[in-house]
PDB file of C-alpha atoms in Angstrom:
ATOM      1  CA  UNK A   1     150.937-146.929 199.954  1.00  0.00           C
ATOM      2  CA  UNK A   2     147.799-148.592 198.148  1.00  0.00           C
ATOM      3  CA  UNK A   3     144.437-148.054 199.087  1.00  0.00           C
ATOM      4  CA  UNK A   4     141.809-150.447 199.746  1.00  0.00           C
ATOM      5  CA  UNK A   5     140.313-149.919 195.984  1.00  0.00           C
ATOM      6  CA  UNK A   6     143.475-150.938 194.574  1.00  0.00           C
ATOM      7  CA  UNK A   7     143.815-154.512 196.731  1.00  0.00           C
ATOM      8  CA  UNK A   8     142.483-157.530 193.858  1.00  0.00           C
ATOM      9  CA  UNK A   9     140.962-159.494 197.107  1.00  0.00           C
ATOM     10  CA  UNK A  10     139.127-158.499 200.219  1.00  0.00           C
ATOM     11  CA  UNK A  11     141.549-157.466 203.128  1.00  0.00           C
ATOM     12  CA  UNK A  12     141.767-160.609 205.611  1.00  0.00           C
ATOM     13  CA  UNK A  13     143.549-157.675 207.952  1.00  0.00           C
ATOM     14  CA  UNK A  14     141.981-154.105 209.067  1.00  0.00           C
ATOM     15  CA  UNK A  15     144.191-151.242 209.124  1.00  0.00           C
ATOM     16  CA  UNK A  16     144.570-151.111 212.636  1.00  0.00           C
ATOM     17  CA  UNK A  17     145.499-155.104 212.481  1.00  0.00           C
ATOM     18  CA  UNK A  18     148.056-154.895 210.118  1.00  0.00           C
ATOM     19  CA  UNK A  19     149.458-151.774 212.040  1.00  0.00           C
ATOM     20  CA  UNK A  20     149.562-153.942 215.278  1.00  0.00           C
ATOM     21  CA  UNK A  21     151.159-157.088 213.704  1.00  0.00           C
ATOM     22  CA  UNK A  22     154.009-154.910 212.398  1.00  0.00           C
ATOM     23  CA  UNK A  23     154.307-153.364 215.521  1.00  0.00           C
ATOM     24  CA  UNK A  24     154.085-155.629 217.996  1.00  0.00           C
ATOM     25  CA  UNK A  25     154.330-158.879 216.211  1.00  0.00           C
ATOM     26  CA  UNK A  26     151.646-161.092 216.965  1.00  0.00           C
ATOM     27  CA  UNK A  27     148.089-160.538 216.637  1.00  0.00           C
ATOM     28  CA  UNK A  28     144.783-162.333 217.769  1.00  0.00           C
ATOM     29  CA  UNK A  29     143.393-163.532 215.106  1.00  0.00           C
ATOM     30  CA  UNK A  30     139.521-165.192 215.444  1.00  0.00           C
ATOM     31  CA  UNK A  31     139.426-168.294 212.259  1.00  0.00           C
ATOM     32  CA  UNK A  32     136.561-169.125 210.156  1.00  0.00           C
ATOM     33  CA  UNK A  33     134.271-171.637 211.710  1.00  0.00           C
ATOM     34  CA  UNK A  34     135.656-174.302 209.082  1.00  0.00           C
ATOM     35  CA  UNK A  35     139.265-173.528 210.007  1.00  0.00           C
ATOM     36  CA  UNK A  36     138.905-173.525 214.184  1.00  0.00           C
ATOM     37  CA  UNK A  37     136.717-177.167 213.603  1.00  0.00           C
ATOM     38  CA  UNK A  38     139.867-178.643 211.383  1.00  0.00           C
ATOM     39  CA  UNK A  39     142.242-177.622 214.202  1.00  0.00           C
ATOM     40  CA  UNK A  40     139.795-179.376 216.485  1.00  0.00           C
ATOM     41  CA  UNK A  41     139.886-182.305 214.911  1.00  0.00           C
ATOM     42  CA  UNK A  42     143.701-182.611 214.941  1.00  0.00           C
ATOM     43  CA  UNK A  43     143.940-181.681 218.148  1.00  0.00           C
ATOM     44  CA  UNK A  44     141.982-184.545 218.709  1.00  0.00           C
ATOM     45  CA  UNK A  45     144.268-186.644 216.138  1.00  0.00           C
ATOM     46  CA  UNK A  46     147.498-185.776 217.892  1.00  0.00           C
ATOM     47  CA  UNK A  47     146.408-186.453 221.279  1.00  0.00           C
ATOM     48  CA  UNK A  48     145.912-190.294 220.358  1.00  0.00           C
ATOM     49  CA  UNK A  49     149.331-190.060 218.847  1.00  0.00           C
ATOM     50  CA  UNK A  50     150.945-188.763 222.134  1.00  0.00           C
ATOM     51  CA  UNK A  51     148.685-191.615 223.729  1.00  0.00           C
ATOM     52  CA  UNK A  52     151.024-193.889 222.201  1.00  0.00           C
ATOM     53  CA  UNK A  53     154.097-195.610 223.513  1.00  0.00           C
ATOM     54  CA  UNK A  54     157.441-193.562 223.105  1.00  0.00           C
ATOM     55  CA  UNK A  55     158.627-196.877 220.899  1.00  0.00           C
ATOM     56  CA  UNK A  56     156.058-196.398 218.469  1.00  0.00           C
ATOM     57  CA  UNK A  57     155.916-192.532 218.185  1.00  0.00           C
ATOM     58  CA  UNK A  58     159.823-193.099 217.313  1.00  0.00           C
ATOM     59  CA  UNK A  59     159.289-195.800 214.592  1.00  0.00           C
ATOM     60  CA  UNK A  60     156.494-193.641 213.053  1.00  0.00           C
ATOM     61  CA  UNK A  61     158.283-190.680 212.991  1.00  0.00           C
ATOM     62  CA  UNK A  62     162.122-191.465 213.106  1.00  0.00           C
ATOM     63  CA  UNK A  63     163.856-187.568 213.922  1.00  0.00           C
ATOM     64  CA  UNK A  64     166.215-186.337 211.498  1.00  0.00           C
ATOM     65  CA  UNK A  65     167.665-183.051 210.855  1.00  0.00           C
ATOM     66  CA  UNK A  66     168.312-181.745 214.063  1.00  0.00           C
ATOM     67  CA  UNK A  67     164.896-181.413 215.520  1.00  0.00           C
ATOM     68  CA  UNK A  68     163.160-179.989 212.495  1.00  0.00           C
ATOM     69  CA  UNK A  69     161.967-183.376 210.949  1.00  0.00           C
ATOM     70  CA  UNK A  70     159.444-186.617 212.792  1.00  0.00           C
ATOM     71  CA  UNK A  71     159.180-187.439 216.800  1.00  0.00           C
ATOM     72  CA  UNK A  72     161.770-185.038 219.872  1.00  0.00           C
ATOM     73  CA  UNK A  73     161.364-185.002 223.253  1.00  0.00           C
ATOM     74  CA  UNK A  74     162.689-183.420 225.750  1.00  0.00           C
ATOM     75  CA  UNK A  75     162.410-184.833 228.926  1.00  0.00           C
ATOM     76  CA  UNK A  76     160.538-183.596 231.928  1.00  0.00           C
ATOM     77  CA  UNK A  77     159.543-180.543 229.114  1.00  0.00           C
ATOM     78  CA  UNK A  78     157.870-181.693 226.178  1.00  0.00           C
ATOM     79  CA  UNK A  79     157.553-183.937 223.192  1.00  0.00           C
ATOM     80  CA  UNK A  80     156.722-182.720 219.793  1.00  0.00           C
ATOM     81  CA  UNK A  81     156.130-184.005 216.152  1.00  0.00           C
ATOM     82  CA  UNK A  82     157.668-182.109 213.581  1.00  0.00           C
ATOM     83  CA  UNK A  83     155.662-182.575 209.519  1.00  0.00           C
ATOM     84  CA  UNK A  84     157.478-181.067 206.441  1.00  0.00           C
ATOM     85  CA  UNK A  85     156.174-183.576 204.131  1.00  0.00           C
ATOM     86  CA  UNK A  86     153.263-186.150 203.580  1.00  0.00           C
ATOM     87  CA  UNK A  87     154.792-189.164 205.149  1.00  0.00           C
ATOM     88  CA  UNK A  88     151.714-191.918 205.604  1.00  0.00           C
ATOM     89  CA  UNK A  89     147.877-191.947 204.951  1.00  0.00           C
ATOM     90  CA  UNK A  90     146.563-191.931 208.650  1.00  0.00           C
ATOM     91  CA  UNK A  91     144.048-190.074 209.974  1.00  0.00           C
ATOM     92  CA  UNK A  92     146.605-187.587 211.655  1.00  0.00           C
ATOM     93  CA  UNK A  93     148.611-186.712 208.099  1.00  0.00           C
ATOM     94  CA  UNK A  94     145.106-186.466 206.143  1.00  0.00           C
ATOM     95  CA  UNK A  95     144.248-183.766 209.388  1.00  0.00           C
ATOM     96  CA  UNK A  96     147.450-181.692 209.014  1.00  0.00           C
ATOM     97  CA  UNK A  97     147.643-181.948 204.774  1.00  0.00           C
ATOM     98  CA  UNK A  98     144.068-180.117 205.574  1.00  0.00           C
ATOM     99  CA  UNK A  99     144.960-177.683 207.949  1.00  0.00           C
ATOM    100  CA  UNK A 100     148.085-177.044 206.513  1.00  0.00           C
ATOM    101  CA  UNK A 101     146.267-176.076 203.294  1.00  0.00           C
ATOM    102  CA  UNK A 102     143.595-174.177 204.889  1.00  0.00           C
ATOM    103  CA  UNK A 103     146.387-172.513 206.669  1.00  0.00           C
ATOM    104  CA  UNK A 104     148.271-171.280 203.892  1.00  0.00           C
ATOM    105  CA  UNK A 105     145.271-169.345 202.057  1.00  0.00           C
ATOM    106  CA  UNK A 106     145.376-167.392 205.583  1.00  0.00           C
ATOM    107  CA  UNK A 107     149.111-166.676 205.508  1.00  0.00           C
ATOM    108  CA  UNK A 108     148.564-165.739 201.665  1.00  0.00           C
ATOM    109  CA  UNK A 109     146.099-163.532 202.432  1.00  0.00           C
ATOM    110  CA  UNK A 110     147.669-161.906 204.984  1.00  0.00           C
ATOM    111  CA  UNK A 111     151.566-161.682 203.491  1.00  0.00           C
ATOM    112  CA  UNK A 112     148.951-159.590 200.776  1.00  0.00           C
ATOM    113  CA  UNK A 113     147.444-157.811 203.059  1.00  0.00           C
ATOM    114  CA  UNK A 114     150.762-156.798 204.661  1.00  0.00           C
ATOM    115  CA  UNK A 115     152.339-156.145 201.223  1.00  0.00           C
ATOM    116  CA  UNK A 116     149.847-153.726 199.874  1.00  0.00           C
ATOM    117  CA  UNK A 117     150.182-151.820 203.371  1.00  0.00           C
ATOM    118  CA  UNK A 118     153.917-152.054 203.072  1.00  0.00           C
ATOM    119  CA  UNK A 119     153.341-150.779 199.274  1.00  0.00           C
ATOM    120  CA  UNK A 120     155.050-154.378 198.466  1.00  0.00           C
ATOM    121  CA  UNK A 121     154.070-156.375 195.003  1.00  0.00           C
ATOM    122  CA  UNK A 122     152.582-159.338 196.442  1.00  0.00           C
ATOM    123  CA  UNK A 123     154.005-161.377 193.779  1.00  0.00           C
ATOM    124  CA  UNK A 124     157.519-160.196 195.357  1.00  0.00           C
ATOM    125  CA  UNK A 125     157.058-162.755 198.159  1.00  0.00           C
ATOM    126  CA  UNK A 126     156.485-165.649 195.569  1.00  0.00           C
ATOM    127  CA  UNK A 127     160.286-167.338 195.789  1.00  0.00           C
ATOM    128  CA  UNK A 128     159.843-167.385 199.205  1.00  0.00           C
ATOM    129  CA  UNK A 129     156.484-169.068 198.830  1.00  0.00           C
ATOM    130  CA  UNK A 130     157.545-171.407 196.082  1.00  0.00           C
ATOM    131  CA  UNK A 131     155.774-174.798 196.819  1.00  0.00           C
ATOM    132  CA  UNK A 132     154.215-173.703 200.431  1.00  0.00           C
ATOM    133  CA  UNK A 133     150.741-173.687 199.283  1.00  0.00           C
ATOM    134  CA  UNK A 134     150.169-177.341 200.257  1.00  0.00           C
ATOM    135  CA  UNK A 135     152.369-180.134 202.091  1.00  0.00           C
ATOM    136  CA  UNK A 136     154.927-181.576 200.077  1.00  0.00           C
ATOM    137  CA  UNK A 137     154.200-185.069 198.783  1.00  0.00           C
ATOM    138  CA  UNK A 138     158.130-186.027 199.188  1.00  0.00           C
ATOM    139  CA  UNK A 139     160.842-184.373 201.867  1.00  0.00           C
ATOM    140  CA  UNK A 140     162.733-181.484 200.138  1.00  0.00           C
ATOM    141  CA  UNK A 141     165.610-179.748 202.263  1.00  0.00           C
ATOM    142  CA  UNK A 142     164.789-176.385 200.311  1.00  0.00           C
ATOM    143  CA  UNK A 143     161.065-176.363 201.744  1.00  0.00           C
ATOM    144  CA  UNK A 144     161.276-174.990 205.008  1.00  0.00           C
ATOM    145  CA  UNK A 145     158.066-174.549 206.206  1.00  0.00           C
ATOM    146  CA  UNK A 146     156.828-177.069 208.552  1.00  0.00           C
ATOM    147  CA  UNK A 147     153.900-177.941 211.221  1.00  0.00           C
ATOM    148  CA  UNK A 148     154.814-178.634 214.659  1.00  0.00           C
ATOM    149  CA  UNK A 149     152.850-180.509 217.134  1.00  0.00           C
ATOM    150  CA  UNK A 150     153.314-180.471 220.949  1.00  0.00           C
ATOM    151  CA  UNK A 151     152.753-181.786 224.046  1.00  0.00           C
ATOM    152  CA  UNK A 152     153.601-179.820 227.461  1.00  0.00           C
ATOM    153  CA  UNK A 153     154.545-181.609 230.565  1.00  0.00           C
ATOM    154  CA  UNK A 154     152.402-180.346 233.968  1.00  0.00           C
ATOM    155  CA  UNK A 155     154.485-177.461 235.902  1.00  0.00           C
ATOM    156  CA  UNK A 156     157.657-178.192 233.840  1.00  0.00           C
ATOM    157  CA  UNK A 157     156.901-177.986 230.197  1.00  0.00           C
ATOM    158  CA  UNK A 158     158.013-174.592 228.885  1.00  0.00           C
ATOM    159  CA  UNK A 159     159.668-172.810 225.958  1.00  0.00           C
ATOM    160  CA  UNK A 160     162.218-169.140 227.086  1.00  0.00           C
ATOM    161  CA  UNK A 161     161.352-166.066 224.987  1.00  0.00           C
ATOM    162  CA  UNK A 162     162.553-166.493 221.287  1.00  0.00           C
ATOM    163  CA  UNK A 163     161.411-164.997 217.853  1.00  0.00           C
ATOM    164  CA  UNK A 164     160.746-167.534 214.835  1.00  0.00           C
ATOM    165  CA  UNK A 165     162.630-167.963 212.426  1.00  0.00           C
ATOM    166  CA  UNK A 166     159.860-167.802 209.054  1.00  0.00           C
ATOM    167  CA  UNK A 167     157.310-165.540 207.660  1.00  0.00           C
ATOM    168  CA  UNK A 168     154.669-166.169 210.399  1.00  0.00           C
ATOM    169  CA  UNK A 169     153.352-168.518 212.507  1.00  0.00           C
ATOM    170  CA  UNK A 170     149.987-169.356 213.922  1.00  0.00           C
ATOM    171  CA  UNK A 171     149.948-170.894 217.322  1.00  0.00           C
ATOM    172  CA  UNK A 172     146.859-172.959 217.974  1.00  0.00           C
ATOM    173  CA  UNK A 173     146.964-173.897 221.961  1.00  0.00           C
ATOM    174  CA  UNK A 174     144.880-176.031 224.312  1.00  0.00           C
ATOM    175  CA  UNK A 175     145.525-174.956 228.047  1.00  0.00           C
ATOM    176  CA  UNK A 176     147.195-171.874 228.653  1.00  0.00           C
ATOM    177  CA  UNK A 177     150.903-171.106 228.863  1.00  0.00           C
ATOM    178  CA  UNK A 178     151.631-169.135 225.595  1.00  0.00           C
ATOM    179  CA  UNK A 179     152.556-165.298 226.295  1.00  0.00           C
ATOM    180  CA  UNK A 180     153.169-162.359 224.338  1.00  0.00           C
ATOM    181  CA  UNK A 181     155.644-159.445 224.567  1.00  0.00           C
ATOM    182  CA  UNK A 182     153.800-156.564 224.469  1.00  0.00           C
ATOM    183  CA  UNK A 183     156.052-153.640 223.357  1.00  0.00           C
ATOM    184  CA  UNK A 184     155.899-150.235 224.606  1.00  0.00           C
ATOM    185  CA  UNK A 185     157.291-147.028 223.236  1.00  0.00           C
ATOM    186  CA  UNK A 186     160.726-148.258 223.486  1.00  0.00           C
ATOM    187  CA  UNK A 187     160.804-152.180 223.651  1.00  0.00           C
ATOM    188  CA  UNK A 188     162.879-151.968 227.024  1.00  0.00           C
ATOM    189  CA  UNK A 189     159.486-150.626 228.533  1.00  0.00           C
ATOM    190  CA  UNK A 190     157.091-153.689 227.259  1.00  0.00           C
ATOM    191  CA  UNK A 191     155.491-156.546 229.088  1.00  0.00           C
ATOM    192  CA  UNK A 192     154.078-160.139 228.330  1.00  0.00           C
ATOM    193  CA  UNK A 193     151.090-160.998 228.182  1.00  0.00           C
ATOM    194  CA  UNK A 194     148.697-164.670 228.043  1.00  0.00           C
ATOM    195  CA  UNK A 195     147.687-165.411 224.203  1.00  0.00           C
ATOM    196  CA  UNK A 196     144.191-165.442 223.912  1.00  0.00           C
ATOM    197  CA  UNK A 197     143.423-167.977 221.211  1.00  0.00           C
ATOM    198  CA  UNK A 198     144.416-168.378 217.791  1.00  0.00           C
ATOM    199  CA  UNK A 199     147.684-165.977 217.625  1.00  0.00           C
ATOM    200  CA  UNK A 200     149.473-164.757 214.652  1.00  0.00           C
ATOM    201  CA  UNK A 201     153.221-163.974 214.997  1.00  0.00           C
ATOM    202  CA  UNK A 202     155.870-162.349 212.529  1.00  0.00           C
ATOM    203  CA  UNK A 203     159.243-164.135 212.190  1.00  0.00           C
ATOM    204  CA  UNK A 204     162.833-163.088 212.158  1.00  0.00           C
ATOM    205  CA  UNK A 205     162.663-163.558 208.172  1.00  0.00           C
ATOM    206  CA  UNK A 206     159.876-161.342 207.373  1.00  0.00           C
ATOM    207  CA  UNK A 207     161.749-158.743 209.955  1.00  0.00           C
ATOM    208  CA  UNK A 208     164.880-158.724 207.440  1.00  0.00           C
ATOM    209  CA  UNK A 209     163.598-159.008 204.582  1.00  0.00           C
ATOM    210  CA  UNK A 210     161.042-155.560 205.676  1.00  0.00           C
ATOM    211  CA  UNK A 211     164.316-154.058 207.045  1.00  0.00           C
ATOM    212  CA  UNK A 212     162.567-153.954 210.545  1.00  0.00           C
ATOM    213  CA  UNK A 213     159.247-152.182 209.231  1.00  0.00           C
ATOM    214  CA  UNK A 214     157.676-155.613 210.474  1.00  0.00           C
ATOM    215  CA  UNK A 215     159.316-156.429 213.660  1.00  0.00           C
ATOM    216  CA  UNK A 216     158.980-160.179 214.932  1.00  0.00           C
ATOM    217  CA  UNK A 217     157.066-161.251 217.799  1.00  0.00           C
ATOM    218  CA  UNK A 218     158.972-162.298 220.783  1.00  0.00           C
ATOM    219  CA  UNK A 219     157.131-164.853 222.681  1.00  0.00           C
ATOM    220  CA  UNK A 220     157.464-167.831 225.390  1.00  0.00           C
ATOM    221  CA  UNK A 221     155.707-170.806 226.952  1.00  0.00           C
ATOM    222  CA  UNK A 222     155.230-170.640 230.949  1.00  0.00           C
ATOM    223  CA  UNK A 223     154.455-173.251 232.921  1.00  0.00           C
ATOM    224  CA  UNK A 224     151.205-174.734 234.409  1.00  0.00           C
ATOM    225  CA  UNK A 225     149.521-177.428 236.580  1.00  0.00           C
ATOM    226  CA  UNK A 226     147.219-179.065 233.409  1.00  0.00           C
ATOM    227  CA  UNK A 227     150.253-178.890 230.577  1.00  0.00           C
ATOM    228  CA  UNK A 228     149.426-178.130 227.045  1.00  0.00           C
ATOM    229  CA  UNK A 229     148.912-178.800 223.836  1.00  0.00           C
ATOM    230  CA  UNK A 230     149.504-176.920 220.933  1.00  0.00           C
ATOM    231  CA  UNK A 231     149.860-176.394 216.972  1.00  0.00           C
ATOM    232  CA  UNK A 232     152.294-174.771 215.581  1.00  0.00           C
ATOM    233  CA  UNK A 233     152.350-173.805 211.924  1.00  0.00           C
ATOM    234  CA  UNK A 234     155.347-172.034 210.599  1.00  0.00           C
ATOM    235  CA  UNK A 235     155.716-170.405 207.317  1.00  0.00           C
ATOM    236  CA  UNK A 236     159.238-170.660 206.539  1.00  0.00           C
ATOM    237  CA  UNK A 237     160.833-169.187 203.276  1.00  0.00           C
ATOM    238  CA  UNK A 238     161.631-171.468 200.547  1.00  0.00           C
ATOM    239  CA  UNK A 239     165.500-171.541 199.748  1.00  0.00           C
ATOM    240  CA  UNK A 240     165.612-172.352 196.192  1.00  0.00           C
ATOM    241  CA  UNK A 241     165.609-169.684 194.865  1.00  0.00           C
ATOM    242  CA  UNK A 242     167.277-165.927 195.103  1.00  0.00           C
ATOM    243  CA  UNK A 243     164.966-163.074 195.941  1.00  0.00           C
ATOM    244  CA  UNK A 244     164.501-159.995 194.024  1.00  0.00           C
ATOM    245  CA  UNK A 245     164.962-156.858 197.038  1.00  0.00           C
ATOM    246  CA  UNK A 246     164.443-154.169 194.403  1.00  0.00           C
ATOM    247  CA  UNK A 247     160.294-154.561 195.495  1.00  0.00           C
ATOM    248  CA  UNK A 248     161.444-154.050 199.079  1.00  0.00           C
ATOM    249  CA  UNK A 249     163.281-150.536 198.481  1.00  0.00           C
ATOM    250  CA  UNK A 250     166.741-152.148 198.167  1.00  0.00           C
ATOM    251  CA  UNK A 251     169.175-153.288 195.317  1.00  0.00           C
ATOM    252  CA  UNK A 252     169.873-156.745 193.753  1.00  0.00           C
ATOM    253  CA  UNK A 253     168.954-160.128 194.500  1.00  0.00           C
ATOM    254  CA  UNK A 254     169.193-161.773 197.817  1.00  0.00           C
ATOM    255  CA  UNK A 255     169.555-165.668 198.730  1.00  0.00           C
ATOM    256  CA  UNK A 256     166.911-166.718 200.773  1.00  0.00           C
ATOM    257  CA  UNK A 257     169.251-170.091 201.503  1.00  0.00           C
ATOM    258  CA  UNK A 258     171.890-167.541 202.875  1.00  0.00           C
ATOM    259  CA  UNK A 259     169.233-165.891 204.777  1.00  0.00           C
ATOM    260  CA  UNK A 260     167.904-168.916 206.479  1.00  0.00           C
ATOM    261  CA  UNK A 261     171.591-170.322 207.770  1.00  0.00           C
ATOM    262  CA  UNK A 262     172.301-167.093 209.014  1.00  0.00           C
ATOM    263  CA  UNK A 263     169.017-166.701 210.784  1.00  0.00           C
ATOM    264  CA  UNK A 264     169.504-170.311 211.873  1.00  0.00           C
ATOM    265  CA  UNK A 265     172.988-169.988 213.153  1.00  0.00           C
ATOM    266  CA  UNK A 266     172.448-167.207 215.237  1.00  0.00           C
ATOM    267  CA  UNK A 267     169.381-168.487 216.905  1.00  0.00           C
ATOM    268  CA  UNK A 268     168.953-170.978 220.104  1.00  0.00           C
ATOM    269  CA  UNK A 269     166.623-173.698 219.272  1.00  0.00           C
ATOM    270  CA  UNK A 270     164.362-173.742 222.337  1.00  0.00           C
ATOM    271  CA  UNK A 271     163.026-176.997 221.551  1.00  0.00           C
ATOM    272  CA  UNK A 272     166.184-178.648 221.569  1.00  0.00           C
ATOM    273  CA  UNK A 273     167.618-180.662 224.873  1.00  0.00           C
ATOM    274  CA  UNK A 274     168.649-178.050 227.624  1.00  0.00           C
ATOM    275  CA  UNK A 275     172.052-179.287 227.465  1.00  0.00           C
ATOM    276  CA  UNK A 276     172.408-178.568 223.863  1.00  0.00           C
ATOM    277  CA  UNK A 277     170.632-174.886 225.011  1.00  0.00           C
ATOM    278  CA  UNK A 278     172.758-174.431 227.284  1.00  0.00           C
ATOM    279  CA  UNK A 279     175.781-174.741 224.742  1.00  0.00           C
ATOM    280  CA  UNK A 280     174.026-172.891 222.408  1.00  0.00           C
ATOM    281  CA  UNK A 281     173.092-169.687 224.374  1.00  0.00           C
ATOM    282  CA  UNK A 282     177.389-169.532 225.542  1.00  0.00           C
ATOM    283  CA  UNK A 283     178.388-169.680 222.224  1.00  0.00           C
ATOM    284  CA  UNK A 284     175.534-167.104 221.217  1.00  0.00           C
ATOM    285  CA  UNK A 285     177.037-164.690 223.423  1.00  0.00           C
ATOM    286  CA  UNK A 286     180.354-164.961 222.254  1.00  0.00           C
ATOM    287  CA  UNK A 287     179.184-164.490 218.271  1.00  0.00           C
ATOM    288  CA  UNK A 288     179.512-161.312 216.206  1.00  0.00           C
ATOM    289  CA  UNK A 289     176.256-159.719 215.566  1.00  0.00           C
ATOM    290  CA  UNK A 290     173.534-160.090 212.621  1.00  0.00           C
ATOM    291  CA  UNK A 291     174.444-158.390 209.408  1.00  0.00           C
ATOM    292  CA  UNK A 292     172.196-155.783 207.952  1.00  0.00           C
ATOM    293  CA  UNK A 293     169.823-158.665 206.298  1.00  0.00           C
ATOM    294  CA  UNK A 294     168.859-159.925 209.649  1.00  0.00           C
ATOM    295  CA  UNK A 295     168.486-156.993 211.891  1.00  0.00           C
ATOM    296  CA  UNK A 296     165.768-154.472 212.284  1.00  0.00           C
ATOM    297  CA  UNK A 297     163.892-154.771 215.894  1.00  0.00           C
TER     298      UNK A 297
END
């Protein structure tokens, strides 16, 4: 375990922070004045782009793999945008190439201060964060991380519990609907509870790749009368490359490409149309379980 004395930067993360973000899996985090002010401005960005006929949003932002690339919706639900790359120069791509940056040095700081609490190298995480630091200029399948960027229908727009599948994720909301599950001593005695602005959560990946000393944060979007809007930054691990486990206690190297299909696979995309949901959650049932990368709590 390192001490304070022995972290190179400033902790982003008290003690008592990082121990409830491994715990519980999501944290509320207050931002720097600079970082809640570019959020507000591309909340403001991506409300004119909902304003927008479903025609144009679609030519824009064609959709392409699956739901994890331009313009979804799901009827009577919600509609989202989905950026993984730099794809124009209007004002809503120079917003999120901001706040995607600015993002990142938060997630940095944090996967450090997590690390040196975890007595992890921070350098360890770096094939994971290979080429996350800023938006790609060009699409690359191997760069998962992505910004997501919703809008909520009144009384029907909603998301069921689920854990991401990354690193972490910030959730940035405008209306309510966003709720937390609150653990107990043993998880089968927790509750949920309403996010209270800016919210950190732990994914499914960091979960494995911790062996469950970080457990992810199970969440879910409720209904209500106004709808909502909401960004949604997800650090995703890189595939690229292989990752070394001997920092994380364990033997060998692990693919991180491996890691995400199998984390992928075994997951129900709640975004996705409730028919293909539907199919998803029978045939989820019916799978084996998680190997040893994936579980942990």
């Amino acid at each position: 375990m390192a001490t304070p004395d022995e972290c190179p930067n400033s902790p982003l993360l008290t003690e008592e922070q990082v121990d409830r973000l491994a715990f519980q899996g999501h944290l509320a985090l207050p931002l720097s004045p600079i970082l809640v002010e570019q959020y507000s401005n591309l909340f403001s960005q991506m409300k004119t782009f909902f304003a927008q006929s479903s025609t144009d949003k679609k030519t824009q932002y064609p959709a392409g793999h699956g739901t994890e690339l331009g313009y979804y919706q799901v009827v009577d639900e919600k509609e989202y945008l989905t950026l993984r790359s730099a794809h124009g120069s209007s004002g809503l791509e120079a917003s999120a190439r901001e706040t995607w940056r600015m993002t990142m040095a938060l997630f940095k700081q944090t996967i450090d201060d997590l690390s040196w609490a975890l007595g992890i190298p921070p350098s360890a995480w770096d094939p994971a964060l290979h080429g996350c630091e800023e938006m790609p200029r060009d699409f690359d399948v191997d760069s998962k991380t992505l910004m997501r960027l919703f809008r909520y229908e009144p009384n029907t727009g909603v998301a069921a519990a689920h854990t991401d599948n990354g690193l972490l994720t910030l959730c940035m909301g405008k209306g309510e609907g966003l709720q937390l599950w609150e653990r107990g001593t043993e998880d089968s005695d927790g509750h949920w509870i309403d996010a209270e602005g800016p919210t950190l959560l732990t994914g499914v990946a960091l979960r494995a790749l911790t062996s469950g000393t970080v457990k992810a944060g199970r969440h879910r979007v409720v209904d209500n009368a106004e709808g909502r809007y909401s960004i949604v930054f997800a650090l995703r691990p890189c595939t690229r490359y292989d990752i070394d486990l001997r920092p994380f206690g364990r033997e060998g190297n692990f693919s991180l490409r491996a890691l995400h299909d199998e984390i992928k696979a075994a997951k129900v995309n709640v975004n996705a149309h409730k028919a293909i949901r539907d199919r998803k959650w029978k045939e989820q049932r019916a799978s084996q379980p998680l190997s040893d990368m994936e579980k942990g709590g």
